[in-house]
mmCIF file of C-alpha atoms in Angstrom:
data_model
loop_
_atom_site.group_PDB
_atom_site.id
_atom_site.type_symbol
_atom_site.label_atom_id
_atom_site.label_comp_id
_atom_site.label_asym_id
_atom_site.label_seq_id
_atom_site.Cartn_x
_atom_site.Cartn_y
_atom_site.Cartn_z
ATOM 1 C CA UNK A 29 -41.746 116.858 -104.327
ATOM 2 C CA UNK A 30 -39.119 116.837 -106.984
ATOM 3 C CA UNK A 31 -39.834 118.601 -110.245
ATOM 4 C CA UNK A 32 -37.893 117.475 -113.280
ATOM 5 C CA UNK A 33 -36.668 119.828 -116.027
ATOM 6 C CA UNK A 34 -38.219 119.077 -119.537
ATOM 7 C CA UNK A 35 -37.087 120.626 -122.749
ATOM 8 C CA UNK A 36 -39.382 120.611 -125.808
ATOM 9 C CA UNK A 37 -37.676 121.029 -129.209
ATOM 10 C CA UNK A 38 -40.148 121.794 -131.897
ATOM 11 C CA UNK A 39 -40.528 124.155 -134.870
ATOM 12 C CA UNK A 40 -44.230 124.184 -134.611
ATOM 13 C CA UNK A 41 -45.480 126.546 -131.881
ATOM 14 C CA UNK A 42 -48.977 125.026 -131.340
ATOM 15 C CA UNK A 43 -47.420 121.594 -130.910
ATOM 16 C CA UNK A 44 -44.923 122.834 -128.311
ATOM 17 C CA UNK A 45 -47.615 124.740 -126.362
ATOM 18 C CA UNK A 46 -49.830 121.642 -126.292
ATOM 19 C CA UNK A 47 -47.093 119.351 -124.872
ATOM 20 C CA UNK A 48 -46.001 122.045 -122.418
ATOM 21 C CA UNK A 49 -49.420 122.382 -120.889
ATOM 22 C CA UNK A 50 -49.794 118.608 -120.657
ATOM 23 C CA UNK A 51 -46.505 118.244 -118.869
ATOM 24 C CA UNK A 52 -46.918 121.304 -116.608
ATOM 25 C CA UNK A 53 -50.248 119.736 -115.445
ATOM 26 C CA UNK A 54 -48.102 116.814 -114.165
ATOM 27 C CA UNK A 55 -46.139 119.275 -111.904
ATOM 28 C CA UNK A 56 -42.949 119.365 -114.050
ATOM 29 C CA UNK A 57 -40.926 122.428 -115.282
ATOM 30 C CA UNK A 58 -40.933 122.897 -119.061
ATOM 31 C CA UNK A 59 -38.891 125.068 -121.491
ATOM 32 C CA UNK A 60 -39.306 125.388 -125.274
ATOM 33 C CA UNK A 61 -36.687 125.645 -127.996
ATOM 34 C CA UNK A 62 -37.056 125.860 -131.797
ATOM 35 C CA UNK A 63 -33.823 124.261 -132.917
ATOM 36 C CA UNK A 64 -30.443 123.030 -131.715
ATOM 37 C CA UNK A 65 -28.876 126.483 -131.377
ATOM 38 C CA UNK A 66 -31.792 127.690 -129.297
ATOM 39 C CA UNK A 67 -31.643 124.549 -127.116
ATOM 40 C CA UNK A 68 -27.930 124.467 -126.364
ATOM 41 C CA UNK A 69 -28.085 127.022 -123.501
ATOM 42 C CA UNK A 70 -31.024 125.183 -121.868
ATOM 43 C CA UNK A 71 -29.152 121.877 -122.115
ATOM 44 C CA UNK A 72 -25.971 123.303 -120.540
ATOM 45 C CA UNK A 73 -27.505 125.467 -117.845
ATOM 46 C CA UNK A 74 -30.652 123.681 -116.736
ATOM 47 C CA UNK A 75 -29.373 120.132 -116.695
ATOM 48 C CA UNK A 76 -32.551 118.969 -118.263
ATOM 49 C CA UNK A 77 -33.682 115.460 -117.475
ATOM 50 C CA UNK A 78 -36.134 114.941 -120.376
ATOM 51 C CA UNK A 79 -36.007 116.132 -123.972
ATOM 52 C CA UNK A 80 -38.933 115.867 -126.236
ATOM 53 C CA UNK A 81 -37.992 116.213 -129.880
ATOM 54 C CA UNK A 82 -40.544 116.703 -132.688
ATOM 55 C CA UNK A 83 -39.826 115.871 -136.306
ATOM 56 C CA UNK A 84 -40.985 119.415 -137.163
ATOM 57 C CA UNK A 85 -37.417 120.511 -136.865
ATOM 58 C CA UNK A 86 -35.516 121.137 -140.182
ATOM 59 C CA UNK A 87 -33.020 118.275 -139.654
ATOM 60 C CA UNK A 88 -33.668 114.545 -140.024
ATOM 61 C CA UNK A 89 -34.981 113.416 -136.619
ATOM 62 C CA UNK A 90 -32.519 110.469 -136.189
ATOM 63 C CA UNK A 91 -29.530 112.684 -137.013
ATOM 64 C CA UNK A 92 -30.739 115.387 -134.647
ATOM 65 C CA UNK A 93 -31.063 112.858 -131.751
ATOM 66 C CA UNK A 94 -27.437 111.649 -132.368
ATOM 67 C CA UNK A 95 -26.250 115.215 -131.943
ATOM 68 C CA UNK A 96 -28.276 115.636 -128.691
ATOM 69 C CA UNK A 97 -26.840 112.407 -127.371
ATOM 70 C CA UNK A 98 -23.267 113.771 -127.945
ATOM 71 C CA UNK A 99 -24.096 117.115 -126.252
ATOM 72 C CA UNK A 100 -25.715 115.418 -123.197
ATOM 73 C CA UNK A 101 -23.173 112.620 -122.832
ATOM 74 C CA UNK A 102 -22.506 113.453 -119.168
ATOM 75 C CA UNK A 103 -26.036 114.059 -118.001
ATOM 76 C CA UNK A 104 -27.774 111.350 -120.078
ATOM 77 C CA UNK A 105 -31.329 112.777 -120.279
ATOM 78 C CA UNK A 106 -34.302 110.676 -121.377
ATOM 79 C CA UNK A 107 -35.162 111.511 -125.048
ATOM 80 C CA UNK A 108 -38.686 111.033 -126.377
ATOM 81 C CA UNK A 109 -39.172 111.411 -130.076
ATOM 82 C CA UNK A 110 -42.524 112.617 -131.540
ATOM 83 C CA UNK A 111 -43.336 112.084 -135.146
ATOM 84 C CA UNK A 112 -46.253 112.195 -137.628
ATOM 85 C CA UNK A 113 -44.615 109.147 -139.379
ATOM 86 C CA UNK A 114 -46.002 105.676 -138.563
ATOM 87 C CA UNK A 115 -43.373 103.873 -140.707
ATOM 88 C CA UNK A 116 -41.671 101.057 -138.764
ATOM 89 C CA UNK A 117 -38.262 101.881 -140.323
ATOM 90 C CA UNK A 118 -38.424 105.492 -139.139
ATOM 91 C CA UNK A 119 -39.210 104.279 -135.601
ATOM 92 C CA UNK A 120 -36.430 101.741 -135.520
ATOM 93 C CA UNK A 121 -33.987 104.324 -136.923
ATOM 94 C CA UNK A 122 -34.945 106.883 -134.342
ATOM 95 C CA UNK A 123 -34.651 104.469 -131.400
ATOM 96 C CA UNK A 124 -31.305 103.229 -132.818
ATOM 97 C CA UNK A 125 -30.080 106.809 -132.941
ATOM 98 C CA UNK A 126 -30.441 107.115 -129.122
ATOM 99 C CA UNK A 127 -34.243 107.906 -128.350
ATOM 100 C CA UNK A 128 -35.771 106.250 -125.393
ATOM 101 C CA UNK A 129 -39.289 106.294 -126.791
ATOM 102 C CA UNK A 130 -41.103 107.018 -129.881
ATOM 103 C CA UNK A 131 -44.634 108.557 -129.988
ATOM 104 C CA UNK A 132 -46.946 109.358 -132.885
ATOM 105 C CA UNK A 133 -48.471 112.809 -133.160
ATOM 106 C CA UNK A 134 -51.927 111.241 -133.210
ATOM 107 C CA UNK A 135 -51.562 109.964 -129.606
ATOM 108 C CA UNK A 136 -54.318 111.232 -127.248
ATOM 109 C CA UNK A 137 -53.616 113.738 -124.482
ATOM 110 C CA UNK A 138 -54.368 111.245 -121.681
ATOM 111 C CA UNK A 139 -52.020 108.540 -123.231
ATOM 112 C CA UNK A 140 -49.226 111.011 -123.644
ATOM 113 C CA UNK A 141 -49.494 112.036 -120.034
ATOM 114 C CA UNK A 142 -49.609 108.472 -118.811
ATOM 115 C CA UNK A 143 -46.540 107.556 -120.868
ATOM 116 C CA UNK A 144 -44.591 110.563 -119.622
ATOM 117 C CA UNK A 145 -45.614 109.765 -115.980
ATOM 118 C CA UNK A 146 -44.205 106.229 -116.524
ATOM 119 C CA UNK A 147 -40.909 107.814 -117.695
ATOM 120 C CA UNK A 148 -40.803 110.126 -114.617
ATOM 121 C CA UNK A 149 -41.595 107.153 -112.269
ATOM 122 C CA UNK A 150 -38.729 105.117 -113.792
ATOM 123 C CA UNK A 151 -36.358 108.013 -113.622
ATOM 124 C CA UNK A 152 -37.034 108.674 -109.976
ATOM 125 C CA UNK A 153 -37.161 104.992 -108.938
ATOM 126 C CA UNK A 154 -33.787 104.476 -110.640
ATOM 127 C CA UNK A 155 -32.346 107.173 -108.340
ATOM 128 C CA UNK A 156 -33.776 105.750 -105.042
ATOM 129 C CA UNK A 157 -31.502 104.587 -102.242
ATOM 130 C CA UNK A 158 -32.220 100.831 -101.991
ATOM 131 C CA UNK A 159 -32.437 100.953 -98.124
ATOM 132 C CA UNK A 160 -34.492 104.126 -97.517
ATOM 133 C CA UNK A 161 -36.377 104.534 -100.804
ATOM 134 C CA UNK A 162 -35.331 108.242 -100.740
ATOM 135 C CA UNK A 163 -33.574 109.792 -103.781
ATOM 136 C CA UNK A 164 -29.762 109.693 -103.949
ATOM 137 C CA UNK A 165 -27.173 112.501 -103.811
ATOM 138 C CA UNK A 166 -27.372 113.305 -107.587
ATOM 139 C CA UNK A 167 -31.048 114.200 -107.365
ATOM 140 C CA UNK A 168 -30.497 116.051 -104.086
ATOM 141 C CA UNK A 169 -27.793 118.291 -105.669
ATOM 142 C CA UNK A 170 -30.049 119.045 -108.537
ATOM 143 C CA UNK A 171 -32.951 119.930 -106.224
ATOM 144 C CA UNK A 172 -30.596 122.227 -104.281
ATOM 145 C CA UNK A 173 -29.445 123.965 -107.543
ATOM 146 C CA UNK A 174 -33.141 124.420 -108.588
ATOM 147 C CA UNK A 175 -34.133 125.950 -105.320
ATOM 148 C CA UNK A 176 -31.282 128.468 -105.515
ATOM 149 C CA UNK A 177 -32.408 129.429 -109.047
ATOM 150 C CA UNK A 178 -35.841 130.472 -107.643
ATOM 151 C CA UNK A 179 -36.717 133.726 -105.985
ATOM 152 C CA UNK A 180 -38.907 131.956 -103.426
ATOM 153 C CA UNK A 181 -37.283 131.655 -99.942
ATOM 154 C CA UNK A 182 -36.464 128.191 -98.636
ATOM 155 C CA UNK A 183 -35.205 126.668 -95.451
ATOM 156 C CA UNK A 184 -32.723 123.830 -95.588
ATOM 157 C CA UNK A 185 -32.282 121.006 -92.944
ATOM 158 C CA UNK A 186 -29.138 118.802 -92.700
ATOM 159 C CA UNK A 187 -30.117 115.617 -90.809
ATOM 160 C CA UNK A 188 -27.327 113.411 -89.432
ATOM 161 C CA UNK A 189 -27.419 110.459 -86.984
ATOM 162 C CA UNK A 190 -24.502 110.952 -84.532
ATOM 163 C CA UNK A 191 -23.024 107.490 -83.780
ATOM 164 C CA UNK A 192 -24.517 105.661 -86.729
ATOM 165 C CA UNK A 193 -21.246 104.229 -87.947
ATOM 166 C CA UNK A 194 -20.323 102.892 -84.470
ATOM 167 C CA UNK A 195 -23.862 101.337 -84.283
ATOM 168 C CA UNK A 196 -23.294 99.758 -87.768
ATOM 169 C CA UNK A 197 -19.992 98.204 -86.465
ATOM 170 C CA UNK A 198 -21.388 96.932 -83.179
ATOM 171 C CA UNK A 199 -24.876 95.846 -84.205
ATOM 172 C CA UNK A 200 -24.406 94.812 -87.849
ATOM 173 C CA UNK A 201 -25.779 95.806 -91.314
ATOM 174 C CA UNK A 202 -29.384 94.670 -90.864
ATOM 175 C CA UNK A 203 -29.818 96.707 -87.653
ATOM 176 C CA UNK A 204 -28.068 99.725 -89.365
ATOM 177 C CA UNK A 205 -30.467 99.540 -92.338
ATOM 178 C CA UNK A 206 -33.452 99.319 -89.969
ATOM 179 C CA UNK A 207 -32.392 102.601 -88.300
ATOM 180 C CA UNK A 208 -32.267 104.361 -91.701
ATOM 181 C CA UNK A 209 -35.525 102.901 -92.815
ATOM 182 C CA UNK A 210 -37.200 104.034 -89.595
ATOM 183 C CA UNK A 211 -35.795 107.532 -89.857
ATOM 184 C CA UNK A 212 -36.776 107.848 -93.472
ATOM 185 C CA UNK A 213 -40.277 106.850 -92.633
ATOM 186 C CA UNK A 214 -40.444 109.455 -89.842
ATOM 187 C CA UNK A 215 -38.985 112.168 -92.242
ATOM 188 C CA UNK A 216 -41.542 111.294 -94.961
ATOM 189 C CA UNK A 217 -44.408 111.622 -92.472
ATOM 190 C CA UNK A 218 -43.484 115.274 -91.985
ATOM 191 C CA UNK A 219 -43.395 116.383 -95.578
ATOM 192 C CA UNK A 220 -45.927 118.436 -97.422
ATOM 193 C CA UNK A 221 -46.525 118.257 -101.165
ATOM 194 C CA UNK A 222 -43.966 120.961 -101.874
ATOM 195 C CA UNK A 223 -41.255 119.698 -99.591
ATOM 196 C CA UNK A 224 -38.213 117.742 -100.726
ATOM 197 C CA UNK A 225 -35.926 115.234 -99.015
ATOM 198 C CA UNK A 226 -32.786 113.453 -100.416
ATOM 199 C CA UNK A 227 -29.542 111.740 -99.462
ATOM 200 C CA UNK A 228 -26.445 113.883 -99.270
ATOM 201 C CA UNK A 229 -24.597 110.738 -98.194
ATOM 202 C CA UNK A 230 -25.560 107.189 -97.282
ATOM 203 C CA UNK A 231 -26.700 108.099 -93.715
ATOM 204 C CA UNK A 232 -27.248 111.875 -94.070
ATOM 205 C CA UNK A 233 -30.149 113.793 -95.493
ATOM 206 C CA UNK A 234 -31.043 117.216 -96.890
ATOM 207 C CA UNK A 235 -34.652 118.475 -96.382
ATOM 208 C CA UNK A 236 -35.902 121.480 -98.283
ATOM 209 C CA UNK A 237 -39.043 123.220 -96.923
ATOM 210 C CA UNK A 238 -40.642 126.584 -96.505
ATOM 211 C CA UNK A 239 -39.300 128.905 -93.851
ATOM 212 C CA UNK A 240 -42.398 128.653 -91.655
ATOM 213 C CA UNK A 241 -42.130 124.997 -91.253
ATOM 214 C CA UNK A 242 -38.418 124.392 -90.660
ATOM 215 C CA UNK A 243 -38.237 124.605 -86.865
ATOM 216 C CA UNK A 244 -41.453 122.575 -86.447
ATOM 217 C CA UNK A 245 -40.065 119.796 -88.550
ATOM 218 C CA UNK A 246 -36.737 119.804 -86.753
ATOM 219 C CA UNK A 247 -38.366 119.760 -83.353
ATOM 220 C CA UNK A 248 -40.679 116.825 -84.314
ATOM 221 C CA UNK A 249 -37.852 114.763 -85.853
ATOM 222 C CA UNK A 250 -35.543 114.981 -82.779
ATOM 223 C CA UNK A 251 -38.507 114.173 -80.449
ATOM 224 C CA UNK A 252 -39.618 111.177 -82.519
ATOM 225 C CA UNK A 253 -36.127 109.735 -82.864
ATOM 226 C CA UNK A 254 -35.366 109.836 -79.083
ATOM 227 C CA UNK A 255 -38.731 108.201 -78.439
ATOM 228 C CA UNK A 256 -37.986 105.229 -80.822
ATOM 229 C CA UNK A 257 -34.402 104.916 -79.796
ATOM 230 C CA UNK A 258 -34.956 102.049 -77.340
ATOM 231 C CA UNK A 259 -36.068 99.770 -80.209
ATOM 232 C CA UNK A 260 -32.509 99.679 -81.583
ATOM 233 C CA UNK A 261 -30.748 98.619 -78.365
ATOM 234 C CA UNK A 262 -30.969 95.888 -75.815
ATOM 235 C CA UNK A 263 -32.608 96.821 -72.406
ATOM 236 C CA UNK A 264 -29.170 96.740 -70.833
ATOM 237 C CA UNK A 265 -27.576 99.163 -73.367
ATOM 238 C CA UNK A 266 -30.567 101.565 -73.274
ATOM 239 C CA UNK A 267 -30.630 101.619 -69.442
ATOM 240 C CA UNK A 268 -26.879 102.184 -69.144
ATOM 241 C CA UNK A 269 -27.073 104.820 -71.861
ATOM 242 C CA UNK A 270 -24.090 103.469 -73.792
ATOM 243 C CA UNK A 271 -22.909 100.501 -75.866
ATOM 244 C CA UNK A 272 -19.517 98.799 -75.967
ATOM 245 C CA UNK A 273 -17.299 98.760 -79.076
ATOM 246 C CA UNK A 274 -14.748 95.917 -79.160
ATOM 247 C CA UNK A 275 -11.638 95.608 -81.321
ATOM 248 C CA UNK A 276 -9.109 92.864 -82.063
ATOM 249 C CA UNK A 277 -6.752 93.820 -79.201
ATOM 250 C CA UNK A 278 -9.545 93.230 -76.638
ATOM 251 C CA UNK A 279 -9.707 96.958 -75.967
ATOM 252 C CA UNK A 280 -13.299 98.092 -75.192
ATOM 253 C CA UNK A 281 -14.657 101.479 -75.782
ATOM 254 C CA UNK A 282 -17.757 103.010 -74.328
ATOM 255 C CA UNK A 283 -19.754 104.594 -77.031
ATOM 256 C CA UNK A 284 -22.838 106.861 -76.567
ATOM 257 C CA UNK A 285 -26.179 105.835 -77.996
ATOM 258 C CA UNK A 286 -27.212 107.266 -81.311
ATOM 259 C CA UNK A 287 -28.588 110.727 -81.417
ATOM 260 C CA UNK A 288 -30.202 112.786 -84.225
ATOM 261 C CA UNK A 289 -28.531 116.091 -85.016
ATOM 262 C CA UNK A 290 -30.111 118.684 -87.221
ATOM 263 C CA UNK A 291 -28.981 122.076 -88.499
ATOM 264 C CA UNK A 292 -31.303 124.458 -90.297
ATOM 265 C CA UNK A 293 -30.666 127.632 -92.219
ATOM 266 C CA UNK A 294 -32.533 129.882 -94.624
ATOM 267 C CA UNK A 295 -31.443 130.752 -98.045
ATOM 268 C CA UNK A 296 -30.443 134.473 -98.018
ATOM 269 C CA UNK A 297 -29.554 137.169 -100.549
ATOM 270 C CA UNK A 298 -25.784 136.821 -99.783
ATOM 271 C CA UNK A 299 -25.648 133.202 -100.957
ATOM 272 C CA UNK A 300 -25.389 132.514 -104.679
ATOM 273 C CA UNK A 301 -24.490 128.852 -104.671
ATOM 274 C CA UNK A 302 -25.984 125.721 -102.990
ATOM 275 C CA UNK A 303 -22.462 124.821 -101.726
ATOM 276 C CA UNK A 304 -22.521 127.913 -99.487
ATOM 277 C CA UNK A 305 -25.694 126.666 -97.739
ATOM 278 C CA UNK A 306 -24.235 123.171 -97.348
ATOM 279 C CA UNK A 307 -20.999 124.590 -95.771
ATOM 280 C CA UNK A 308 -23.140 126.739 -93.431
ATOM 281 C CA UNK A 309 -25.190 123.670 -92.314
ATOM 282 C CA UNK A 310 -22.050 121.563 -91.724
ATOM 283 C CA UNK A 311 -20.580 124.342 -89.575
ATOM 284 C CA UNK A 312 -23.837 124.695 -87.640
ATOM 285 C CA UNK A 313 -24.276 120.996 -86.921
ATOM 286 C CA UNK A 314 -20.892 121.069 -85.062
ATOM 287 C CA UNK A 315 -22.792 122.867 -82.310
ATOM 288 C CA UNK A 316 -24.928 119.806 -81.703
ATOM 289 C CA UNK A 317 -22.003 117.415 -81.050
ATOM 290 C CA UNK A 318 -21.730 117.865 -77.353
ATOM 291 C CA UNK A 319 -25.415 117.334 -76.693
ATOM 292 C CA UNK A 320 -26.371 114.247 -74.774
ATOM 293 C CA UNK A 321 -29.823 114.174 -76.512
ATOM 294 C CA UNK A 322 -31.031 114.600 -80.033
ATOM 295 C CA UNK A 323 -31.007 118.199 -80.824
ATOM 296 C CA UNK A 324 -31.206 120.831 -83.586
ATOM 297 C CA UNK A 325 -29.833 124.234 -84.115
ATOM 298 C CA UNK A 326 -31.315 126.945 -86.282
ATOM 299 C CA UNK A 327 -29.325 129.729 -88.012
ATOM 300 C CA UNK A 328 -31.122 132.943 -87.379
ATOM 301 C CA UNK A 329 -30.182 135.691 -89.811
ATOM 302 C CA UNK A 330 -29.586 138.122 -86.935
ATOM 303 C CA UNK A 331 -27.268 135.588 -85.228
ATOM 304 C CA UNK A 332 -25.398 134.498 -88.371
ATOM 305 C CA UNK A 333 -21.740 134.129 -87.910
ATOM 306 C CA UNK A 334 -18.892 131.609 -88.118
ATOM 307 C CA UNK A 335 -18.622 128.700 -85.518
ATOM 308 C CA UNK A 336 -15.845 129.638 -83.171
ATOM 309 C CA UNK A 337 -12.888 127.185 -83.174
ATOM 310 C CA UNK A 338 -12.326 125.436 -79.966
ATOM 311 C CA UNK A 339 -9.064 125.613 -78.160
ATOM 312 C CA UNK A 340 -6.825 122.645 -79.070
ATOM 313 C CA UNK A 341 -6.855 119.844 -76.488
ATOM 314 C CA UNK A 342 -3.322 118.832 -75.458
ATOM 315 C CA UNK A 343 -3.237 117.839 -71.761
ATOM 316 C CA UNK A 344 -2.970 114.437 -70.291
ATOM 317 C CA UNK A 345 -3.064 113.477 -66.552
ATOM 318 C CA UNK A 346 -1.919 109.973 -65.590
ATOM 319 C CA UNK A 347 -2.747 108.076 -62.409
ATOM 320 C CA UNK A 348 -0.452 105.021 -62.469
ATOM 321 C CA UNK A 349 1.162 103.453 -59.344
ATOM 322 C CA UNK A 350 3.731 101.710 -61.423
ATOM 323 C CA UNK A 351 6.404 104.461 -61.510
ATOM 324 C CA UNK A 352 8.348 103.057 -64.476
ATOM 325 C CA UNK A 353 5.244 102.745 -66.639
ATOM 326 C CA UNK A 354 3.949 106.220 -65.707
ATOM 327 C CA UNK A 355 7.297 107.869 -66.446
ATOM 328 C CA UNK A 356 7.455 105.996 -69.795
ATOM 329 C CA UNK A 357 3.969 107.251 -70.707
ATOM 330 C CA UNK A 358 4.965 110.781 -69.732
ATOM 331 C CA UNK A 359 8.117 110.776 -71.911
ATOM 332 C CA UNK A 360 6.280 109.380 -74.934
ATOM 333 C CA UNK A 361 3.489 111.900 -74.672
ATOM 334 C CA UNK A 362 5.962 114.772 -74.265
ATOM 335 C CA UNK A 363 7.824 113.579 -77.320
ATOM 336 C CA UNK A 364 4.461 114.027 -79.172
ATOM 337 C CA UNK A 365 4.232 117.532 -77.788
ATOM 338 C CA UNK A 366 1.487 116.672 -75.321
ATOM 339 C CA UNK A 367 1.516 118.368 -71.904
ATOM 340 C CA UNK A 368 1.630 115.582 -69.367
ATOM 341 C CA UNK A 369 1.425 115.235 -65.567
ATOM 342 C CA UNK A 370 1.762 112.036 -63.555
ATOM 343 C CA UNK A 371 0.441 111.074 -60.162
ATOM 344 C CA UNK A 372 0.740 107.876 -58.015
ATOM 345 C CA UNK A 373 -2.333 107.881 -55.774
ATOM 346 C CA UNK A 374 -5.933 109.234 -55.583
ATOM 347 C CA UNK A 375 -5.088 112.218 -53.302
ATOM 348 C CA UNK A 376 -2.354 113.551 -55.646
ATOM 349 C CA UNK A 377 -4.626 113.050 -58.673
ATOM 350 C CA UNK A 378 -7.519 115.034 -57.172
ATOM 351 C CA UNK A 379 -5.255 117.897 -56.269
ATOM 352 C CA UNK A 380 -3.483 118.171 -59.648
ATOM 353 C CA UNK A 381 -6.764 117.589 -61.602
ATOM 354 C CA UNK A 382 -8.303 120.823 -60.377
ATOM 355 C CA UNK A 383 -5.452 123.068 -61.516
ATOM 356 C CA UNK A 384 -4.113 121.097 -64.546
ATOM 357 C CA UNK A 385 -7.681 120.525 -66.027
ATOM 358 C CA UNK A 386 -6.712 117.623 -68.448
ATOM 359 C CA UNK A 387 -8.353 116.718 -71.604
ATOM 360 C CA UNK A 388 -7.509 112.933 -71.254
ATOM 361 C CA UNK A 389 -7.082 111.029 -67.950
ATOM 362 C CA UNK A 390 -5.453 107.705 -67.814
ATOM 363 C CA UNK A 391 -6.429 105.869 -64.672
ATOM 364 C CA UNK A 392 -5.199 102.587 -63.292
ATOM 365 C CA UNK A 393 -7.676 100.407 -61.319
ATOM 366 C CA UNK A 394 -5.596 100.576 -58.009
ATOM 367 C CA UNK A 395 -6.022 97.764 -55.516
ATOM 368 C CA UNK A 396 -8.600 96.343 -53.062
ATOM 369 C CA UNK A 397 -7.872 98.943 -50.526
ATOM 370 C CA UNK A 398 -8.091 101.939 -52.835
ATOM 371 C CA UNK A 399 -9.671 101.350 -56.292
ATOM 372 C CA UNK A 400 -10.257 104.377 -58.477
ATOM 373 C CA UNK A 401 -13.759 103.841 -59.843
ATOM 374 C CA UNK A 402 -14.997 106.723 -57.788
ATOM 375 C CA UNK A 403 -12.590 109.027 -59.497
ATOM 376 C CA UNK A 404 -13.937 108.062 -62.838
ATOM 377 C CA UNK A 405 -17.557 108.515 -61.647
ATOM 378 C CA UNK A 406 -16.650 112.019 -60.361
ATOM 379 C CA UNK A 407 -14.696 113.399 -63.397
ATOM 380 C CA UNK A 408 -16.907 111.909 -66.059
ATOM 381 C CA UNK A 409 -19.307 114.752 -65.655
ATOM 382 C CA UNK A 410 -16.545 117.074 -66.910
ATOM 383 C CA UNK A 411 -15.363 117.533 -70.512
ATOM 384 C CA UNK A 412 -12.631 114.899 -70.156
ATOM 385 C CA UNK A 413 -12.013 111.479 -71.848
ATOM 386 C CA UNK A 414 -11.132 108.649 -69.450
ATOM 387 C CA UNK A 415 -8.892 105.655 -70.317
ATOM 388 C CA UNK A 416 -9.125 102.995 -67.665
ATOM 389 C CA UNK A 417 -6.223 100.467 -67.583
ATOM 390 C CA UNK A 418 -6.569 97.314 -65.565
ATOM 391 C CA UNK A 419 -6.367 93.597 -65.218
ATOM 392 C CA UNK A 420 -9.743 93.675 -63.515
ATOM 393 C CA UNK A 421 -12.208 91.800 -65.577
ATOM 394 C CA UNK A 422 -15.596 93.547 -64.869
ATOM 395 C CA UNK A 423 -15.299 95.772 -67.832
ATOM 396 C CA UNK A 424 -18.960 96.730 -67.854
ATOM 397 C CA UNK A 425 -18.621 98.130 -64.312
ATOM 398 C CA UNK A 426 -15.614 100.157 -65.333
ATOM 399 C CA UNK A 427 -17.374 101.590 -68.368
ATOM 400 C CA UNK A 428 -20.510 102.355 -66.344
ATOM 401 C CA UNK A 429 -18.339 104.399 -63.940
ATOM 402 C CA UNK A 430 -17.759 106.921 -66.707
ATOM 403 C CA UNK A 431 -14.686 105.509 -68.463
ATOM 404 C CA UNK A 432 -14.618 105.972 -72.258
ATOM 405 C CA UNK A 433 -12.097 103.152 -72.931
ATOM 406 C CA UNK A 434 -11.226 100.003 -71.194
ATOM 407 C CA UNK A 435 -7.619 98.982 -71.922
ATOM 408 C CA UNK A 436 -6.474 95.599 -70.437
ATOM 409 C CA UNK A 437 -3.012 95.293 -69.006
ATOM 410 C CA UNK A 438 -0.407 94.497 -70.257
ATOM 411 C CA UNK A 439 -0.830 96.937 -73.195
ATOM 412 C CA UNK A 440 1.463 98.273 -75.979
ATOM 413 C CA UNK A 441 2.550 101.915 -75.553
ATOM 414 C CA UNK A 442 1.697 102.452 -79.313
ATOM 415 C CA UNK A 443 -1.901 101.317 -78.727
ATOM 416 C CA UNK A 444 -2.560 103.682 -75.785
ATOM 417 C CA UNK A 445 -0.893 106.603 -77.701
ATOM 418 C CA UNK A 446 -3.229 106.075 -80.638
ATOM 419 C CA UNK A 447 -6.200 106.394 -78.343
ATOM 420 C CA UNK A 448 -4.740 109.486 -76.589
ATOM 421 C CA UNK A 449 -4.304 111.182 -79.904
ATOM 422 C CA UNK A 450 -7.761 110.190 -81.045
ATOM 423 C CA UNK A 451 -9.442 111.550 -77.848
ATOM 424 C CA UNK A 452 -7.369 114.768 -78.088
ATOM 425 C CA UNK A 453 -8.568 115.352 -81.552
#
């Protein structure tokens, strides 16, 4: 649940306290100020979203509202004027000065609450992502800041769908939106009254919960996502456990199915800013990248530390019977500072592969007597990217063998170099 910050500016104590109690009963946070100088620090530090201004202040109400509008130009809070005057000109002048609503002091408690609830509803609904109906990044950042301002401990979950951008490209916008809508429904089903969830980007979420529930929520989300994954793919794609991404040059890349990655961490005494927890969560979620299934990682305080940097990938092994082409590839790779070995048959490849341990393997189809699909099947279990070059047209069979990219011959050297660099990075 998201709690808004409400500032009441009134020079009459009993009036301020009455409105404060009414708004706090709606679950919102309230602070009181007597005048402009008293209110400035709250306006600057709390990023208030609602300001209730009573005409009990010493200045003229409309003039005071104009000053507030100038001070809050960047945040644009909702301003509600409260006055004992029923004069139409006073109402019009106040609204013209920048107030969003005008209420008479004689208004009943129940009507005041209903009107204020309507303003809260409009404020939240204007901040909802149109696809997921979950609040946008601006509200999420505010929620993070508010949680850091409290002494109460919280846990934070960063929720990402690995492969969602590829899915969007291969299956279209409607299918992409359906994935996000389904995930948002699953997330909302796990939330308690005090939990919060919001977008940190179009397809990424931040969930704030209590420390006892974080791992239970993460575990349920990855379980639920993997169990509904088949609904987003064809039977063939789901059974093969990959989808094919096409491009304009007829190159075809094998892409893994979507997976849900979650990192979770607790707020601790050494963190003073919400950006620190976001950096921590983004570092942690890198640990999920190599998992074949949806997964989560929890940052335990006793295991806290930086994610170790991986050794740079920089080795390419080429199996290409065409000696001229293989030498050309080797020379171009070495000009880019890439360590490269070339082989001309299956036996040579298997021997060098064991000692060289490449990061990228470029494999030619071969011929009827000796095709190289078995090599791809064998090494695809290792941490190596496989580019299969061929005039052979059964691309699905090639990609099912373990290849990450099908590149039809003849190809441009620049094209294959772009893919080599992409896989090495």
